[in-house]
XYZ file of C-alpha atoms in Angstrom:
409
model
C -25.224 1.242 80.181
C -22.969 -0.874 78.859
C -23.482 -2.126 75.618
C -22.351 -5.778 74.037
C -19.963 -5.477 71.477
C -19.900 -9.303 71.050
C -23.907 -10.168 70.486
C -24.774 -14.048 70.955
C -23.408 -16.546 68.027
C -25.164 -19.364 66.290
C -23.840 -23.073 65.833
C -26.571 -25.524 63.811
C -26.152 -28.861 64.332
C -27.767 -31.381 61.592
C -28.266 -34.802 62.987
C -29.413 -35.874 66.692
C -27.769 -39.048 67.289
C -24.314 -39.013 69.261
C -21.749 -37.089 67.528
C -24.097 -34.525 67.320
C -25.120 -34.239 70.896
C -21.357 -34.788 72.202
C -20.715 -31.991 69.876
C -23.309 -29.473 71.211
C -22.454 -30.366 75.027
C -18.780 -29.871 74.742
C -19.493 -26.472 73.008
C -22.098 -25.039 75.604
C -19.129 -25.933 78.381
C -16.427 -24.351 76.741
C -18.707 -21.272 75.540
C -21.834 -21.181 77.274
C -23.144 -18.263 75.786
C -23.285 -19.991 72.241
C -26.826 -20.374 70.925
C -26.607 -24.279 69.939
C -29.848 -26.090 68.107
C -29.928 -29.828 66.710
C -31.878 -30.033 64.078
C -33.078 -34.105 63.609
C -35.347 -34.992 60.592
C -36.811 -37.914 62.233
C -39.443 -38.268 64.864
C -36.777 -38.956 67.591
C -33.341 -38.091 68.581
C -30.207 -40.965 69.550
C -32.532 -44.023 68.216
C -29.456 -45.268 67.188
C -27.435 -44.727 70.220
C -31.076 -46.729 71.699
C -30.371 -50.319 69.923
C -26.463 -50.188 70.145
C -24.466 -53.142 72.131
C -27.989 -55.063 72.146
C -29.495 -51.586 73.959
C -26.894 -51.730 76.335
C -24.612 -49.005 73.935
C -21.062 -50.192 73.695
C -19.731 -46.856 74.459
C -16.121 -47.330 73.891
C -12.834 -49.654 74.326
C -9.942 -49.701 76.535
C -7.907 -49.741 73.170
C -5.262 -52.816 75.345
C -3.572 -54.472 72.877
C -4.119 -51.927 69.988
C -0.642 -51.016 68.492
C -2.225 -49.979 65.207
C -5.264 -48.452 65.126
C -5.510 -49.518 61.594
C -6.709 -52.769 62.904
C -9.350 -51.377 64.483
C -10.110 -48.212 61.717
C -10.117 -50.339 58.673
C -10.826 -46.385 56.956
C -10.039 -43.010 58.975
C -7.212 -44.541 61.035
C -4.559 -41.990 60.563
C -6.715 -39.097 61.256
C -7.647 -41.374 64.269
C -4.552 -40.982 65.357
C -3.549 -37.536 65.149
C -7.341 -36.696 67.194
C -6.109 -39.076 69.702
C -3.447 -36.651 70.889
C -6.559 -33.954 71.697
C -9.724 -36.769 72.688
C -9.030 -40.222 73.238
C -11.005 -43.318 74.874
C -9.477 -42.504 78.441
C -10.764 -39.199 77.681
C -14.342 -40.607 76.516
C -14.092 -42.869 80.109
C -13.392 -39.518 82.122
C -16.073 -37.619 80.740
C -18.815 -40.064 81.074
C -18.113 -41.169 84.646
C -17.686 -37.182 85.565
C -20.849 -36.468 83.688
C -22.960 -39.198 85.768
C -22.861 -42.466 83.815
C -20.190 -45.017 85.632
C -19.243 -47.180 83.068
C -17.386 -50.870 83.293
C -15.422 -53.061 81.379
C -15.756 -56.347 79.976
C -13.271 -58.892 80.165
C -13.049 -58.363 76.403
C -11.948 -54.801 76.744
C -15.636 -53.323 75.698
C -16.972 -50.092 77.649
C -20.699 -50.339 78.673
C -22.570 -48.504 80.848
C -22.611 -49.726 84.183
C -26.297 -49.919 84.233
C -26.295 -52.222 81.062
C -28.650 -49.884 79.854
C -28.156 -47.112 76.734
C -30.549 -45.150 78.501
C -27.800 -44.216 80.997
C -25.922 -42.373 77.934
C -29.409 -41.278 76.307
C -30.226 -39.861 79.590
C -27.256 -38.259 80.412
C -26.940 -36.559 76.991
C -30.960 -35.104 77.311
C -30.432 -33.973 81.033
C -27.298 -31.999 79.903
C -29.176 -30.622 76.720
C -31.751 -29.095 78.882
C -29.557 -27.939 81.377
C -26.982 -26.130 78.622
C -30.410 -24.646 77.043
C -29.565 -26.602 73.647
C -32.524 -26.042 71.344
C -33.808 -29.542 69.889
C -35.982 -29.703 66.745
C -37.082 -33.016 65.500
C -38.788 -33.670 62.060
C -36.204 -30.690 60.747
C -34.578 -32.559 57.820
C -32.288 -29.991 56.474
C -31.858 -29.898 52.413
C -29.327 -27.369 51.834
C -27.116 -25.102 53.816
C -28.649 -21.704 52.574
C -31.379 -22.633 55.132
C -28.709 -22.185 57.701
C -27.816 -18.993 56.594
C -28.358 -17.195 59.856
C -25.957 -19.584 61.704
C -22.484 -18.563 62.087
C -21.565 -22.184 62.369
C -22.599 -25.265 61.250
C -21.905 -29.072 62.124
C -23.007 -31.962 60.023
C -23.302 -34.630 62.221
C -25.852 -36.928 60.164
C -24.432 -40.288 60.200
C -23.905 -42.738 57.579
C -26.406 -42.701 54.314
C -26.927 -46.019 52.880
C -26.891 -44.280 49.458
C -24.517 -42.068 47.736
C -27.479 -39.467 47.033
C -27.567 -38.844 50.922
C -25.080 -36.819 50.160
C -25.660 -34.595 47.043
C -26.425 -31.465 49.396
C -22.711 -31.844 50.360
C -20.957 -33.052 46.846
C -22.789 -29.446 45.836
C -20.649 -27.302 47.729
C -17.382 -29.112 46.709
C -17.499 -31.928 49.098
C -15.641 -35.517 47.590
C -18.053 -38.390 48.307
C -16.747 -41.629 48.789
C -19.288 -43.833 48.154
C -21.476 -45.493 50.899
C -21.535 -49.064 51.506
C -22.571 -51.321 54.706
C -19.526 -52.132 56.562
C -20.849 -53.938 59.527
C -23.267 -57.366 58.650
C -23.069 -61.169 59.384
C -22.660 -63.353 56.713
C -25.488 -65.792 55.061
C -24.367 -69.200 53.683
C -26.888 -71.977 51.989
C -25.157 -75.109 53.781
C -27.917 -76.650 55.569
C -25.730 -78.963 57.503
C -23.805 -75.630 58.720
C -26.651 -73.771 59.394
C -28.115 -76.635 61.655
C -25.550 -75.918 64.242
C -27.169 -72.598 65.300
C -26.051 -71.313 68.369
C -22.942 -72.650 68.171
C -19.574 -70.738 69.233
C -15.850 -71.161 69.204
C -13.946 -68.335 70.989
C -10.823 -68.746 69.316
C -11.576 -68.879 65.556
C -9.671 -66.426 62.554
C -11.767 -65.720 59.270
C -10.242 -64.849 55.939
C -11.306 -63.639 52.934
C -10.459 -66.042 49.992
C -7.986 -64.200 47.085
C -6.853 -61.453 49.818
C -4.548 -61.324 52.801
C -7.580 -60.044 55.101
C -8.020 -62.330 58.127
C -9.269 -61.687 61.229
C -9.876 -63.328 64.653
C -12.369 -64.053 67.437
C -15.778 -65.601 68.619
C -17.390 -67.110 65.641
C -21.300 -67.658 65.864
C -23.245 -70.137 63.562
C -26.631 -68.595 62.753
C -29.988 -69.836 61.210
C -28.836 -67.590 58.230
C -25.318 -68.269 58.662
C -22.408 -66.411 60.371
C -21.989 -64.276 62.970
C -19.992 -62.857 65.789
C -17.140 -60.631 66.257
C -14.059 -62.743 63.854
C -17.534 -62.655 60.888
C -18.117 -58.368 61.650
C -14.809 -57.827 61.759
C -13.974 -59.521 58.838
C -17.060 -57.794 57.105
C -16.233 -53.899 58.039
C -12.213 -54.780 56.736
C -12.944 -56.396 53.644
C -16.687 -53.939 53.099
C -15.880 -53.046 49.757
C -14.402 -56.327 48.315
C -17.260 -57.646 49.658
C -19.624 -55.363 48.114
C -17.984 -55.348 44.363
C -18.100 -59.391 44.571
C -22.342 -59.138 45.417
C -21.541 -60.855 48.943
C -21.255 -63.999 46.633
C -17.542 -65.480 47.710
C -15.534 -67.552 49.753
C -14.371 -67.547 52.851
C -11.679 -70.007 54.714
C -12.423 -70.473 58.356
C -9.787 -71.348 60.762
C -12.044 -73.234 64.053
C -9.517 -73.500 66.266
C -7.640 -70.328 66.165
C -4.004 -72.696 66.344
C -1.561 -72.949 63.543
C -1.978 -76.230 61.513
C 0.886 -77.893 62.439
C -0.267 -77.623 65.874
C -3.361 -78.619 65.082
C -2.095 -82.149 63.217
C 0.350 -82.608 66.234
C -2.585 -82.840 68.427
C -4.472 -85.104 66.183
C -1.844 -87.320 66.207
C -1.252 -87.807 69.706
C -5.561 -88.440 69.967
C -5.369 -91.346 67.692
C -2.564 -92.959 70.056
C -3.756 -92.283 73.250
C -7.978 -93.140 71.981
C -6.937 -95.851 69.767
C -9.537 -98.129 70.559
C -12.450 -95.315 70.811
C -15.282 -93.933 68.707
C -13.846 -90.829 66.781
C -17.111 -88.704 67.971
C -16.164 -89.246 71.552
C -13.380 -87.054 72.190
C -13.912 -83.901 70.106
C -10.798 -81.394 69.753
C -10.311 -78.685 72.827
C -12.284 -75.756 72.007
C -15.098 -77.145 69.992
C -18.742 -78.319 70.821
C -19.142 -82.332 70.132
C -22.037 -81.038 67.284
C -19.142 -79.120 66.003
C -16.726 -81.600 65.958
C -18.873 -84.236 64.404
C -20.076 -81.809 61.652
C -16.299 -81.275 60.899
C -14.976 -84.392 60.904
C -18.019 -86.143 59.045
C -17.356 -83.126 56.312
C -13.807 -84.347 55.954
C -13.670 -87.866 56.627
C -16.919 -89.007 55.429
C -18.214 -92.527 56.598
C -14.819 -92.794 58.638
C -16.305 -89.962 60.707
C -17.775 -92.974 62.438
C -15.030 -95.074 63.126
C -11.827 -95.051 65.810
C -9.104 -92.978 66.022
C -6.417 -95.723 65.730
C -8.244 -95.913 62.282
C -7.596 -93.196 60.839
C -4.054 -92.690 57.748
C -1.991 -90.321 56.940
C -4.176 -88.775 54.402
C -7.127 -89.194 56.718
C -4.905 -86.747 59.624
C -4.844 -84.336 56.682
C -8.067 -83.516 55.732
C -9.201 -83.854 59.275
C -6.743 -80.491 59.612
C -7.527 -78.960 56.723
C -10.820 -79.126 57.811
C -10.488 -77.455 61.570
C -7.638 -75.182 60.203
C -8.802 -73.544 56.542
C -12.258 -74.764 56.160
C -13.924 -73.627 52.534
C -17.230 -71.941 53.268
C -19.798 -70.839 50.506
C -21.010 -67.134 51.019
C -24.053 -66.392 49.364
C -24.956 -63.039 50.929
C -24.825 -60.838 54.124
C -27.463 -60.289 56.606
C -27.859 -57.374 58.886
C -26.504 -56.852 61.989
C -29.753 -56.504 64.207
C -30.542 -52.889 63.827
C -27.255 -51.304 63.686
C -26.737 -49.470 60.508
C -22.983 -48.922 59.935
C -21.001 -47.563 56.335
C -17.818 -46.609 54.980
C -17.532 -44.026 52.944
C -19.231 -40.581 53.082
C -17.180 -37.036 53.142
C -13.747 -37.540 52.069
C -10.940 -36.797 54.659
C -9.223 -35.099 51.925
C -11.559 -31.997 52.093
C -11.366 -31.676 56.088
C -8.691 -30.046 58.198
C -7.498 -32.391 60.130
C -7.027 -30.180 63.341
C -10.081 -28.943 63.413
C -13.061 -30.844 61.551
C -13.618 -27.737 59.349
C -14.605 -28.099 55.832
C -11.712 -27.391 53.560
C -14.815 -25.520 51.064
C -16.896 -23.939 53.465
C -15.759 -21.633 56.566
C -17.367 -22.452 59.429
C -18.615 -25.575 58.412
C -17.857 -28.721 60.120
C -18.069 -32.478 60.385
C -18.087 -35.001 63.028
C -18.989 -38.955 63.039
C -20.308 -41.182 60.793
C -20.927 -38.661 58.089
C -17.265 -38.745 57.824
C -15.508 -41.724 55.160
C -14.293 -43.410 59.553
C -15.830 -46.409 60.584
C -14.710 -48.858 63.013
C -14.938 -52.462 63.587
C -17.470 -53.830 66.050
C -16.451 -53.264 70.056
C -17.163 -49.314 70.797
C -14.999 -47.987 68.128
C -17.198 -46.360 65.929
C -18.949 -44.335 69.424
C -15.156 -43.662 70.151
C -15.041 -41.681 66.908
C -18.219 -40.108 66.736
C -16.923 -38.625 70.257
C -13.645 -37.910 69.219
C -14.265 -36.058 66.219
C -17.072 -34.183 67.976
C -15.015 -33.113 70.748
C -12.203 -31.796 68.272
C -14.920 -30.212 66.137
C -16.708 -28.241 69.542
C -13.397 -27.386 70.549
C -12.286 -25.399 66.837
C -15.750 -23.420 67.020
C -15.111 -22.365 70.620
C -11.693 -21.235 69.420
C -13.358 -19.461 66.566
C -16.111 -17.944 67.877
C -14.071 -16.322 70.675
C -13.774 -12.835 71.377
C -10.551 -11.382 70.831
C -8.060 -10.586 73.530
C -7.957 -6.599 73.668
C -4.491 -5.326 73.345
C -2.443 -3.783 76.128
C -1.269 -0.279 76.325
């Protein structure tokens, strides 16, 4: 008979949303005869992953463009880096298409399943559960790691807490919280005029945070509450905790047209020669609706708003560009970002190895996702990290939790 020397081992995984299923996957194919179990204290596992990208789950990015991931990691971008060399977004693409969810890409550089559907990756992720024999245990909120004890291994792969106090199981054991606080929202302003314009876009606008060099570019969205879109979430996950110690009450300067302002005044110019004779209303700037255009220029010009171009001074050119160039907006508060829940802050990167995800207090303890102080701005790069760090994470307990090599006589 031949006897095991090397019986079965144990990884827990707290949390069943996507790190933690990326993370139990990836471990069953590089050691299939680990016992895995997620343990999820809700009713139901990957809700989150469910109302991502509008339900269609924004899986990843291409990364074109990127030099520095920093822009795109306003927290966690170094470590980011370094992970890249062992998991990366071509490496995400790969394993998705390979595992039975084709993917495409927008012309924005955004990964999405090509079903436009997050059920593809919801689906994908249960089918390979059951067929790796991972053991799934909803309403299982664990409270402390001594109920783990039996585990040799054990992942925390929670998510974000939207309170500090999420995380006193972990501070306990020598863990450095960085405290919570939302990093991904829309902005609410009490402008009535501004709000009117719901619906509207410009593609090419760049946001900045008054009293700070933050700025950032892109679609801008006016809401019923406000402002949207990806320049207003971007904006809102760089400058999170600015925003958070001024009580979302600040200002912001908004840039319409995305062009420099002497480009901007040059082209102003030339309209008030060649549509002398014409209605100022009639010929808005390139790149912005007419309501837009008439909400900026009556802002800035007042009761000349309705008058012709050939009208218009010197002075009158100016505030017309200060106006579509670095236009004062009123924040009063942020708003959510549908159902997407998204921090910065949690476990401090300064008590993880970065090779390996393992706590720097606790053998065989490890982290991966959103439970970690990374967060990303909005386009896929917050699923890119839950998968990275996952896959770096599996790949340290398969390491760990194999046998060892017999010796040669």
């Amino acid at each position: 008979m031949i006897v095991n020397r090397y019986p079965t081992m144990k990884t827990a995984i707290i949390g069943g949303g996507a790190a933690g299923f990326f993370l139990a996957i990836n471990l069953k194919e590089m050691m299939p005869t680990m016992q895995v179990d997620i343990f999820e204290r809700s009713h139901r596992v990957l809700a989150k992953v469910e109302v991502s990208g509008g339900g269609r789950c924004n899986c990843t990015n291409t990364f074109e463009g990127i030099r520095d991931l920093s822009a795109v990691y306003p927290r966690g971008h170094r470590l980011m880096k370094r992970l890249f060399n062992v998991f990366n977004h071509q490496d995400a693409y790969r394993w998705f298409e390979n595992h039975g969810v084709p993917l495409t890409i927008q012309d924005d550089h955004c990964v999405f399943p090509a079903a436009q559907d997050s059920h593809a990756i919801i689906d994908c992720f249960l089918r390979e559960a059951r067929r790796h024999s991972i053991n799934i245990h909803t309403r299982q909120p664990i409270r402390q790691m001594e109920e783990l004890q039996d585990y040799d291994f054990v992942a925390v792969t929670t998510g974000g807490s939207p309170q500090s106090k999420g995380f006193d199981w972990l501070r306990a054991i020598g863990h450095n919280i960085i405290e919570p606080v939302p990093s991904l929202f829309s902005l609410s302003t009490s402008d009535p005029q501004l709000k009117a314009l719901m619906g509207t876009v410009t593609e090419q606008a760049s946001v900045a945070l008054t009293g700070t060099k933050i700025r950032t570019g892109g679609p801008l969205l006016i809401t019923h509450w406000g402002l949207s879109g990806p320049a207003i979430l971007r904006l809102s996950s760089h400058a999170a905790r600015i925003l958070h110690e001024r009580n979302y009450h600040t200002a912001i300067s908004v840039n319409w047209t995305g062009m420099k302002e002497a480009e901007v005044r040059e082209m102003l110019t030339d309209m008030t020669l060649t549509h002398a004779k014409q209605q100022l209303t009639t010929h808005a700037l390139p790149g912005l609706t007419q309501r837009l255009w008439n909400y900026l220029a009556e802002k800035s010009l007042g009761s000349k708003a309705g008058g012709r171009w050939g009208d218009l001074g010197k002075k009158d050119l100016n505030r017309l560009t200060n106006s579509l160039t670095a236009d004062d907006i009123t924040i009063t508060g942020r708003a959510p970002f549908r159902d997407e829940f998204v921090t910065c802050g949690g476990v401090s990167l300064s008590g993880i190895h970065p090779t390996t995800m393992e706590s720097r207090h606790r053998q065989g303890l490890f982290f991966a996702g959103e439970v970690l102080d990374i967060d990303g701005v909005t386009g896929g790069f917050n699923f890119q990290a839950a998968w990275t760090t996952a896959f770096v994470a599996a790949q340290a307990i398969s390491t760990a939790s194999a046998p060892p090599v017999p010796c040669q006589s």
